[in-house]
Amino acid sequence: MGTYNRTWESEFILLGLTSDWNTQVSLFVLFLAMYLVTVLGDFLIVLLIRLDSRLHTPMYFFLTNLSLVDVSYATSIVPQLLVHFLAGHKGIPFLSCAAQLFFSLGLGGIEFVLLAVMAYDRYVAVCDPLHYSVIMHGGLCTRLAITSWLSGSINSLLHRAITFQLPMCTNRYIDHISCELLAVVRLACVDTSSSEVAIMVSSIILLMTPFLLVLLSYIQIISTILKIQSPEGRRKPHSSPSVLQEKLISLFYATVMPMLNPMIYSLRNKEVKGACRNAESRN
């Protein structure tokens, strides 16, 4: 059995996607553009919702939270990724690595719970529209948002505690684009099966529970719409991945999803388009 340290390295080296310089420059330009689109799109949504009183509804309250989560999640990974594309030394200090792991895990969990909350909001709006304003009152919306942020943060703290209590070998090279959970756990030089089980169980609870709630909500929504007879009424209402696959999945969630969410949830929405036109007419 090899020797190992009880303490973690003061710095880790992220191997990233590629060592080819030209490819790294191209990726830098691509992901910088995607990051800027994400930040500008999400902040535009938050600004429009704040300026237009017609958007002061539960749905847009949750969209504001989702936009803030998207920007924060992308910011926890992408700036460091961009620096490493152009840097010769791709090191990340231990504290920065621990912080990145905490924020990326926490914000990812918060987003899943928020999506479930938004599905519940749409379920009430479609299936019980007469009582929507009574059910989705301001106090409930605030409590649901706080629950989303707390649940994701607690889950992340649990993962972080499990990960950094493991004894570490002398290897300080992380074969990933960031301090991703499984990539960091692999640095331990002991049997990590019990830690991986604990991580898996907490992930299933946090990720599958919102997924099931979203699924049930949309089943009810579709069922309600199908029961409406008139056309007018209808208008109202993964085998274990390879290391490369893990890197690509992380890139997708850190860059593509935060960039697409504003377009999916808001910028194609007629109310948001109306708010954009009102903002332009004032100028």
Short mmCIF file of C-alpha atoms in Angstrom, two decimals:
data_model
loop_
_atom_site.label_atom_id
_atom_site.label_comp_id
_atom_site.label_asym_id
_atom_site.label_seq_id
_atom_site.Cartn_x
_atom_site.Cartn_y
_atom_site.Cartn_z
CA MET A 1 0.00 0.00 0.00
CA GLY A 2 1.42 3.41 -1.02
CA THR A 3 2.14 6.20 1.38
CA TYR A 4 -0.12 9.19 1.56
CA ASN A 5 -0.42 12.54 3.25
CA ARG A 6 -3.14 13.51 5.65
CA THR A 7 -3.05 17.03 4.27
CA TRP A 8 -3.95 18.22 0.79
CA GLU A 9 -1.57 19.94 -1.59
CA SER A 10 -1.34 23.73 -1.42
CA GLU A 11 -1.84 23.89 -5.20
CA PHE A 12 -3.32 21.67 -7.90
CA ILE A 13 -2.61 21.54 -11.62
CA LEU A 14 -5.64 21.36 -13.93
CA LEU A 15 -4.87 19.40 -17.10
CA GLY A 16 -7.78 20.95 -19.00
CA LEU A 17 -9.00 19.93 -22.44
CA THR A 18 -5.90 20.16 -24.59
CA SER A 19 -2.27 21.23 -24.55
CA ASP A 20 -2.27 22.50 -28.16
CA TRP A 21 -1.78 26.30 -28.11
CA ASN A 22 -3.81 27.12 -31.22
CA THR A 23 -6.73 25.05 -29.98
CA GLN A 24 -6.57 26.76 -26.60
CA VAL A 25 -6.69 30.21 -28.21
CA SER A 26 -9.70 29.20 -30.30
CA LEU A 27 -11.46 27.81 -27.23
CA PHE A 28 -10.65 30.99 -25.31
CA VAL A 29 -12.40 33.14 -27.94
CA LEU A 30 -15.38 30.77 -28.14
CA PHE A 31 -16.00 30.48 -24.40
CA LEU A 32 -15.34 34.17 -23.76
CA ALA A 33 -18.06 35.02 -26.28
CA MET A 34 -20.47 32.50 -24.71
CA TYR A 35 -19.72 33.81 -21.22
CA LEU A 36 -20.37 37.43 -22.26
CA VAL A 37 -23.67 36.42 -23.88
CA THR A 38 -24.63 34.61 -20.67
CA VAL A 39 -23.82 37.55 -18.40
CA LEU A 40 -25.42 40.20 -20.63
CA GLY A 41 -28.52 38.11 -21.34
CA ASP A 42 -29.18 37.24 -17.71
CA PHE A 43 -28.56 40.76 -16.43
CA LEU A 44 -30.84 42.13 -19.14
CA ILE A 45 -33.60 39.83 -17.90
CA VAL A 46 -33.10 40.88 -14.28
CA LEU A 47 -33.10 44.56 -15.27
CA LEU A 48 -36.25 44.27 -17.39
CA ILE A 49 -38.11 42.39 -14.66
CA ARG A 50 -37.14 45.02 -12.12
CA LEU A 51 -38.13 47.98 -14.34
CA ASP A 52 -41.45 46.66 -15.66
CA SER A 53 -44.15 46.30 -12.98
CA ARG A 54 -46.14 43.94 -15.23
CA LEU A 55 -43.37 41.40 -14.73
CA HIS A 56 -43.62 41.50 -10.94
CA THR A 57 -45.26 38.07 -10.80
CA PRO A 58 -44.20 34.74 -9.22
CA MET A 59 -43.00 33.32 -12.54
CA TYR A 60 -40.63 36.26 -13.16
CA PHE A 61 -39.55 36.30 -9.53
CA PHE A 62 -38.29 32.73 -9.99
CA LEU A 63 -36.79 33.62 -13.38
CA THR A 64 -34.82 36.37 -11.65
CA ASN A 65 -33.43 33.80 -9.24
CA LEU A 66 -32.64 31.43 -12.11
CA SER A 67 -30.79 34.18 -14.00
CA LEU A 68 -28.71 35.03 -10.93
CA VAL A 69 -27.89 31.35 -10.42
CA ASP A 70 -26.87 30.96 -14.08
CA VAL A 71 -24.52 33.95 -13.99
CA SER A 72 -23.02 32.83 -10.67
CA TYR A 73 -22.56 29.24 -11.83
CA ALA A 74 -20.83 30.28 -15.04
CA THR A 75 -18.67 32.75 -13.11
CA SER A 76 -17.55 30.05 -10.68
CA ILE A 77 -15.91 28.12 -13.54
CA VAL A 78 -15.50 30.07 -16.79
CA PRO A 79 -13.12 32.94 -15.76
CA GLN A 80 -10.60 30.48 -14.33
CA LEU A 81 -11.03 28.32 -17.45
CA LEU A 82 -10.33 31.32 -19.70
CA VAL A 83 -7.19 32.25 -17.75
CA HIS A 84 -5.87 28.70 -18.02
CA PHE A 85 -6.39 28.64 -21.79
CA LEU A 86 -3.75 31.36 -22.12
CA ALA A 87 -1.55 30.63 -19.09
CA GLY A 88 1.57 28.52 -19.17
CA HIS A 89 1.14 27.47 -15.57
CA LYS A 90 -2.35 26.04 -14.99
CA GLY A 91 -2.27 25.90 -11.21
CA ILE A 92 -5.13 26.58 -8.81
CA PRO A 93 -4.55 27.11 -5.05
CA PHE A 94 -6.17 24.67 -2.63
CA LEU A 95 -8.54 27.29 -1.17
CA SER A 96 -9.61 28.40 -4.64
CA CYS A 97 -10.20 24.79 -5.63
CA ALA A 98 -12.29 24.15 -2.51
CA ALA A 99 -14.29 27.34 -3.12
CA GLN A 100 -14.87 26.47 -6.77
CA LEU A 101 -16.08 23.00 -5.86
CA PHE A 102 -18.45 24.40 -3.23
CA PHE A 103 -19.96 27.11 -5.44
CA SER A 104 -20.29 25.02 -8.60
CA LEU A 105 -21.94 22.14 -6.71
CA GLY A 106 -24.15 24.45 -4.69
CA LEU A 107 -25.32 26.56 -7.61
CA GLY A 108 -25.93 23.48 -9.75
CA GLY A 109 -28.13 22.03 -7.01
CA ILE A 110 -29.96 25.33 -6.52
CA GLU A 111 -30.81 25.43 -10.23
CA PHE A 112 -32.35 21.95 -10.17
CA VAL A 113 -34.56 22.83 -7.21
CA LEU A 114 -35.53 26.17 -8.80
CA LEU A 115 -36.62 24.39 -11.96
CA ALA A 116 -38.89 22.18 -9.85
CA VAL A 117 -40.32 25.27 -8.13
CA MET A 118 -40.96 26.90 -11.51
CA ALA A 119 -42.71 23.74 -12.71
CA TYR A 120 -44.96 23.88 -9.62
CA ASP A 121 -45.73 27.54 -10.36
CA ARG A 122 -46.80 26.64 -13.92
CA TYR A 123 -48.82 23.69 -12.58
CA VAL A 124 -50.83 25.99 -10.30
CA ALA A 125 -51.25 28.58 -13.09
CA VAL A 126 -52.65 26.01 -15.53
CA CYS A 127 -54.46 23.56 -13.27
CA ASP A 128 -55.89 25.97 -10.69
CA PRO A 129 -55.88 29.42 -12.33
CA LEU A 130 -58.74 30.84 -10.22
CA HIS A 131 -56.74 30.34 -7.01
CA TYR A 132 -53.31 31.08 -8.49
CA SER A 133 -52.83 34.47 -6.83
CA VAL A 134 -53.99 33.07 -3.50
CA ILE A 135 -51.73 30.01 -3.60
CA MET A 136 -48.62 31.65 -5.09
CA HIS A 137 -48.56 34.62 -2.74
CA GLY A 138 -45.41 36.59 -2.00
CA GLY A 139 -44.61 34.80 1.24
CA LEU A 140 -44.73 31.34 -0.36
CA CYS A 141 -42.61 32.46 -3.32
CA THR A 142 -39.97 33.85 -0.96
CA ARG A 143 -39.93 30.65 1.10
CA LEU A 144 -39.62 28.49 -2.01
CA ALA A 145 -36.72 30.59 -3.28
CA ILE A 146 -34.95 30.43 0.09
CA THR A 147 -35.50 26.67 0.22
CA SER A 148 -33.90 26.32 -3.21
CA TRP A 149 -30.80 28.26 -2.18
CA LEU A 150 -30.47 26.50 1.18
CA SER A 151 -30.93 22.96 -0.16
CA GLY A 152 -28.28 23.41 -2.84
CA SER A 153 -25.84 25.00 -0.38
CA ILE A 154 -26.31 22.30 2.26
CA ASN A 155 -25.83 19.55 -0.32
CA SER A 156 -22.63 21.24 -1.50
CA LEU A 157 -21.31 21.54 2.05
CA LEU A 158 -21.93 17.83 2.55
CA HIS A 159 -20.04 16.93 -0.63
CA ARG A 160 -17.17 19.25 0.26
CA ALA A 161 -16.85 17.79 3.76
CA ILE A 162 -16.80 14.23 2.42
CA THR A 163 -14.24 15.06 -0.27
CA PHE A 164 -11.66 16.99 1.73
CA GLN A 165 -11.64 14.65 4.70
CA LEU A 166 -10.08 11.96 2.47
CA PRO A 167 -6.31 11.45 2.78
CA MET A 168 -4.44 12.57 -0.28
CA CYS A 169 -1.62 10.98 -2.22
CA THR A 170 1.28 12.99 -3.60
CA ASN A 171 -0.47 13.41 -6.98
CA ARG A 172 -1.62 17.01 -7.47
CA TYR A 173 -2.75 16.80 -11.10
CA ILE A 174 -6.50 17.06 -11.68
CA ASP A 175 -7.53 15.68 -15.05
CA HIS A 176 -10.36 18.13 -15.57
CA ILE A 177 -11.19 21.71 -16.57
CA SER A 178 -12.07 22.69 -12.98
CA CYS A 179 -12.16 21.32 -9.45
CA GLU A 180 -15.02 18.95 -10.25
CA LEU A 181 -16.15 16.61 -7.48
CA LEU A 182 -15.25 13.20 -8.92
CA ALA A 183 -11.97 14.47 -10.36
CA VAL A 184 -10.92 15.71 -6.90
CA VAL A 185 -12.09 12.54 -5.15
CA ARG A 186 -9.87 10.51 -7.49
CA LEU A 187 -6.81 12.19 -5.93
CA ALA A 188 -7.39 10.22 -2.71
CA CYS A 189 -5.16 7.18 -2.32
CA VAL A 190 -7.59 5.11 -0.24
CA ASP A 191 -10.71 3.19 -1.13
CA THR A 192 -13.28 5.90 -1.90
CA SER A 193 -16.25 3.58 -2.45
CA SER A 194 -18.05 4.65 0.74
CA SER A 195 -17.50 8.32 -0.08
CA GLU A 196 -18.75 7.79 -3.61
CA VAL A 197 -21.87 6.06 -2.28
CA ALA A 198 -22.56 8.99 0.06
CA ILE A 199 -22.04 11.43 -2.80
CA MET A 200 -24.31 9.43 -5.08
CA VAL A 201 -27.10 9.17 -2.49
CA SER A 202 -27.13 12.89 -1.74
CA SER A 203 -26.98 13.68 -5.47
CA ILE A 204 -29.91 11.39 -6.19
CA ILE A 205 -31.96 13.00 -3.44
CA LEU A 206 -31.20 16.54 -4.63
CA LEU A 207 -31.38 15.91 -8.38
CA MET A 208 -33.98 13.20 -8.80
CA THR A 209 -36.51 14.70 -6.38
CA PRO A 210 -36.80 17.97 -8.36
CA PHE A 211 -36.80 15.97 -11.61
CA LEU A 212 -39.72 13.84 -10.43
CA LEU A 213 -41.59 16.95 -9.26
CA VAL A 214 -41.04 18.61 -12.65
CA LEU A 215 -42.23 15.45 -14.41
CA LEU A 216 -45.34 15.15 -12.27
CA SER A 217 -46.14 18.84 -12.69
CA TYR A 218 -45.95 18.67 -16.46
CA ILE A 219 -47.96 15.44 -16.58
CA GLN A 220 -50.71 17.26 -14.68
CA ILE A 221 -50.40 20.32 -16.93
CA ILE A 222 -50.67 18.23 -20.11
CA SER A 223 -53.57 16.27 -18.63
CA THR A 224 -55.40 19.49 -17.77
CA ILE A 225 -54.83 20.98 -21.24
CA LEU A 226 -56.06 17.81 -22.93
CA LYS A 227 -59.27 17.96 -20.91
CA ILE A 228 -60.03 21.40 -22.29
CA GLN A 229 -62.18 20.79 -25.34
CA SER A 230 -62.23 24.11 -27.18
CA PRO A 231 -59.27 25.27 -29.31
CA GLU A 232 -59.53 28.69 -27.64
CA GLY A 233 -59.33 27.11 -24.20
CA ARG A 234 -56.25 25.12 -25.19
CA ARG A 235 -54.46 28.33 -26.08
CA LYS A 236 -54.96 29.75 -22.61
CA PRO A 237 -53.60 27.91 -20.59
CA HIS A 238 -26.62 8.31 -18.09
CA SER A 239 -22.63 3.65 -17.97
CA SER A 240 -19.94 5.77 -16.26
CA PRO A 241 -18.71 8.58 -18.47
CA SER A 242 -15.09 8.79 -19.53
CA VAL A 243 -12.89 11.61 -18.27
CA LEU A 244 -13.35 13.43 -21.59
CA GLN A 245 -17.12 13.05 -21.33
CA GLU A 246 -17.02 14.46 -17.79
CA LYS A 247 -15.10 17.47 -19.06
CA LEU A 248 -17.56 18.04 -21.90
CA ILE A 249 -20.55 17.68 -19.56
CA SER A 250 -19.03 20.24 -17.19
CA LEU A 251 -18.40 22.60 -20.10
CA PHE A 252 -21.99 22.18 -21.26
CA TYR A 253 -23.44 23.06 -17.85
CA ALA A 254 -20.96 25.89 -17.24
CA THR A 255 -21.24 27.61 -20.63
CA VAL A 256 -24.07 26.35 -22.84
CA MET A 257 -26.94 25.98 -20.34
CA PRO A 258 -26.49 29.41 -18.69
CA MET A 259 -26.35 30.96 -22.17
CA LEU A 260 -29.49 29.17 -23.40
CA ASN A 261 -31.66 29.68 -20.31
CA PRO A 262 -32.36 33.40 -20.99
CA MET A 263 -33.53 32.53 -24.52
CA ILE A 264 -35.55 29.50 -23.41
CA TYR A 265 -37.32 31.05 -20.43
CA SER A 266 -37.48 34.78 -21.09
CA LEU A 267 -36.18 36.49 -24.21
CA ARG A 268 -38.69 34.70 -26.46
CA ASN A 269 -41.52 35.43 -24.04
CA LYS A 270 -44.04 38.02 -25.27
CA GLU A 271 -44.15 39.82 -21.89
CA VAL A 272 -40.37 40.20 -21.88
CA LYS A 273 -40.42 41.38 -25.49
CA GLY A 274 -43.03 43.96 -24.49
CA ALA A 275 -40.81 45.11 -21.61
CA CYS A 276 -37.89 45.46 -24.05
CA ARG A 277 -40.00 47.65 -26.35
CA ASN A 278 -41.14 49.80 -23.41
CA ALA A 279 -37.54 50.25 -22.28
CA GLU A 280 -36.50 51.27 -25.79
CA SER A 281 -39.39 53.76 -26.12
CA ARG A 282 -38.26 55.53 -22.93
CA ASN A 283 -34.88 56.14 -24.52
#
